[in-house]
Amino acid sequence: MIYLQLFWTYLKIGLFCFGGGYAMISLIQDEVVDNHAWLTNAEFTDIVAISQMTPGPIGINSATYIGYTVTGSVIGSVIATVAVCLPSFIIILLIAKAYQKFNSNPYVAGAFLGLRPATVGLIASAALLLMNKENFIDYKSIILFVSAFVLTKFCKVHPILMIVLAGISGLFLY
Amino acid sequence: MNPYWQIFCTFTKIGAFTIGGGYAMLPLIKKDVVEQKKWIDPTEFVDIVAISQSLPGVFAVNLSVLTGYQLKGNKGSIVAALGTILPSFFIILLIAAFFRHFNENVYVMKMFNAIRPAVVALIAVPVFSTAKGIGINLKTVIIPITAALLIWIWGVSPVYIVLVAAAGGLIYGKAKSKLVS
C-alpha cells in the first residue's frame, strides 16, 4: 500500500531528522532514492534545486513533491506532508506545555541562560554555512549581500520587500 | 479581527517568503511577530529558536508550532503551522503537476541568483540584533563565537551545542544561586 509506505517513510524522516534543512537532505535521499527507489538521484537533485527556489523548507517541499510524483494524486502530497510534520507537532506541544509550566523553575531558567547566547551562535553558523559557492557565484553576489545587509539592518527595509527587490535586480544583473 | 485568522494570515505571509530553508524564516518572524505586532517578546523569541533547534523535525514547522502555541495554545499552533505550510504546499504541487522544468527557466534563474545572497544577509542581520537583545557583552560573546565556529568549521551537530549550552547554563545558574544564599 503506497500511501501507507509514504506516510511511514515521512513520519520517520520527521522523527529522526535533527538540525533541520540541510541535515535532512541525506536522510530523505536515503529513504526515497536508495530504500524505495521512488526517485532517481537526478530527480532528487532537481527537487533540492526546486526547494531552494521556492518558499518553504526542504522537508516540506520534498514531501509534497514526492507524495505527488509517487502516487500521481494530491492525496499522496497531503499524506506525506502531514506525516513529516506530525512528530514535531506532537513533541513540540508536549514541550511547549512543559516550557510554560517550568520556565520559572530555577534549573530550567539556568539552562536557558546558557542556551540563549549559544542560539545566537547557531543562527550565525546558519548564515556562515550558506556563504558557499552555490549562493555566492560572483562579485555581484557580494554586492547584493552587503546591500541587503545594510538595507535591512540600518534602513529597516522589511525582509519580504528585500527579497522582492533582490529578485527584480537579478533580472537586470544576470 | 479573529485572532486565529490573524495568526494564520501572518504565518501564510511568512511561509510564502521563507526561501532557502528554515533559517530564512527567522528574520521574517522577528520583524512581523516580535517587532511589529509585539506578540512575543525578544527573549521569548530566542527561547523558541533554541527549543526548535534542539527538537527533531522541520525547523520552520517547529518554529511556527511553538510560536503559535505561545500565542493561542493548541489551536494557535495548528493555525500557525498550517499558515506556514500552505503556500509552499500549493506552489510545489503546481510545479510537480505542471512545471517540472521550473528551475531551468532563465528568468527564474536570474532572480534566484540575486535572491540567494540577499537571503544570507537577511539571516545574518538577526544575529546582531538578537545578541544585543539578550545582553551579550564582551565576556559572554565567546559563547556564540565558539558555537558558530564549532558548527561552521568542524561540522559539529547543533544538537550537541544545545545540550552543552543548556548544561553549562544549569551549572552556572546553580553556582550563582549558591553564592547568593
PDB file of C-alpha atoms in Angstrom, chain B residues 90-161:
ATOM      1  CA  PHE B  90       0.434  24.729  -3.292  1.00  0.00           C
ATOM      2  CA  ILE B  91       3.481  26.067  -5.102  1.00  0.00           C
ATOM      3  CA  ILE B  92       5.234  22.678  -5.054  1.00  0.00           C
ATOM      4  CA  LEU B  93       2.034  20.919  -6.097  1.00  0.00           C
ATOM      5  CA  LEU B  94       1.735  23.231  -9.106  1.00  0.00           C
ATOM      6  CA  ILE B  95       5.374  22.622 -10.009  1.00  0.00           C
ATOM      7  CA  ALA B  96       5.081  18.839  -9.583  1.00  0.00           C
ATOM      8  CA  ALA B  97       1.932  18.746 -11.700  1.00  0.00           C
ATOM      9  CA  PHE B  98       2.671  21.293 -14.446  1.00  0.00           C
ATOM     10  CA  PHE B  99       6.077  22.937 -14.319  1.00  0.00           C
ATOM     11  CA  ARG B 100       8.670  20.260 -13.817  1.00  0.00           C
ATOM     12  CA  HIS B 101      11.321  22.381 -15.513  1.00  0.00           C
ATOM     13  CA  PHE B 102      10.585  25.449 -13.429  1.00  0.00           C
ATOM     14  CA  ASN B 103      14.167  25.556 -12.113  1.00  0.00           C
ATOM     15  CA  GLU B 104      15.583  25.685 -15.643  1.00  0.00           C
ATOM     16  CA  ASN B 105      13.600  28.799 -16.610  1.00  0.00           C
ATOM     17  CA  VAL B 106      16.063  31.577 -17.414  1.00  0.00           C
ATOM     18  CA  TYR B 107      14.149  34.371 -15.639  1.00  0.00           C
ATOM     19  CA  VAL B 108      13.674  32.257 -12.535  1.00  0.00           C
ATOM     20  CA  MET B 109      17.406  31.528 -12.543  1.00  0.00           C
ATOM     21  CA  LYS B 110      18.279  35.220 -12.874  1.00  0.00           C
ATOM     22  CA  MET B 111      16.032  36.191  -9.973  1.00  0.00           C
ATOM     23  CA  PHE B 112      17.348  33.454  -7.720  1.00  0.00           C
ATOM     24  CA  ASN B 113      20.980  34.239  -8.443  1.00  0.00           C
ATOM     25  CA  ALA B 114      20.282  37.579  -6.759  1.00  0.00           C
ATOM     26  CA  ILE B 115      17.867  36.381  -4.082  1.00  0.00           C
ATOM     27  CA  ARG B 116      20.258  33.780  -2.612  1.00  0.00           C
ATOM     28  CA  PRO B 117      22.999  36.121  -1.328  1.00  0.00           C
ATOM     29  CA  ALA B 118      20.301  38.551  -0.132  1.00  0.00           C
ATOM     30  CA  VAL B 119      18.692  35.801   1.957  1.00  0.00           C
ATOM     31  CA  VAL B 120      22.068  35.044   3.562  1.00  0.00           C
ATOM     32  CA  ALA B 121      22.222  38.721   4.568  1.00  0.00           C
ATOM     33  CA  LEU B 122      18.681  38.514   5.961  1.00  0.00           C
ATOM     34  CA  ILE B 123      19.768  35.625   8.184  1.00  0.00           C
ATOM     35  CA  ALA B 124      22.923  37.481   9.288  1.00  0.00           C
ATOM     36  CA  VAL B 125      21.023  40.580  10.471  1.00  0.00           C
ATOM     37  CA  PRO B 126      19.168  38.958  13.418  1.00  0.00           C
ATOM     38  CA  VAL B 127      22.490  37.572  14.698  1.00  0.00           C
ATOM     39  CA  PHE B 128      23.478  41.085  15.775  1.00  0.00           C
ATOM     40  CA  SER B 129      20.083  42.335  16.930  1.00  0.00           C
ATOM     41  CA  THR B 130      19.473  39.145  18.924  1.00  0.00           C
ATOM     42  CA  ALA B 131      22.911  39.346  20.527  1.00  0.00           C
ATOM     43  CA  LYS B 132      22.099  42.898  21.617  1.00  0.00           C
ATOM     44  CA  GLY B 133      18.586  41.895  22.710  1.00  0.00           C
ATOM     45  CA  ILE B 134      19.758  39.230  25.155  1.00  0.00           C
ATOM     46  CA  GLY B 135      22.515  41.489  26.527  1.00  0.00           C
ATOM     47  CA  ILE B 136      25.626  39.774  25.204  1.00  0.00           C
ATOM     48  CA  ASN B 137      28.752  41.582  26.443  1.00  0.00           C
ATOM     49  CA  LEU B 138      32.476  41.330  25.768  1.00  0.00           C
ATOM     50  CA  LYS B 139      32.797  38.425  28.203  1.00  0.00           C
ATOM     51  CA  THR B 140      29.834  36.320  27.044  1.00  0.00           C
ATOM     52  CA  VAL B 141      30.432  36.918  23.333  1.00  0.00           C
ATOM     53  CA  ILE B 142      32.839  33.984  23.460  1.00  0.00           C
ATOM     54  CA  ILE B 143      29.838  31.603  23.727  1.00  0.00           C
ATOM     55  CA  PRO B 144      28.137  32.416  20.382  1.00  0.00           C
ATOM     56  CA  ILE B 145      31.512  32.703  18.628  1.00  0.00           C
ATOM     57  CA  THR B 146      32.631  29.268  19.859  1.00  0.00           C
ATOM     58  CA  ALA B 147      29.270  27.723  18.973  1.00  0.00           C
ATOM     59  CA  ALA B 148      29.276  29.199  15.466  1.00  0.00           C
ATOM     60  CA  LEU B 149      32.869  28.129  14.775  1.00  0.00           C
ATOM     61  CA  LEU B 150      32.309  24.582  16.052  1.00  0.00           C
ATOM     62  CA  ILE B 151      29.384  24.141  13.662  1.00  0.00           C
ATOM     63  CA  TRP B 152      30.859  26.029  10.726  1.00  0.00           C
ATOM     64  CA  ILE B 153      34.436  24.741  10.715  1.00  0.00           C
ATOM     65  CA  TRP B 154      34.264  21.376  12.464  1.00  0.00           C
ATOM     66  CA  GLY B 155      30.738  20.378  11.431  1.00  0.00           C
ATOM     67  CA  VAL B 156      29.590  19.720  14.994  1.00  0.00           C
ATOM     68  CA  SER B 157      25.855  18.966  15.133  1.00  0.00           C
ATOM     69  CA  PRO B 158      23.808  21.841  16.636  1.00  0.00           C
ATOM     70  CA  VAL B 159      22.155  19.279  18.905  1.00  0.00           C
ATOM     71  CA  TYR B 160      25.396  18.872  20.881  1.00  0.00           C
ATOM     72  CA  ILE B 161      25.870  22.625  21.115  1.00  0.00           C
TER      73      ILE B 161
END
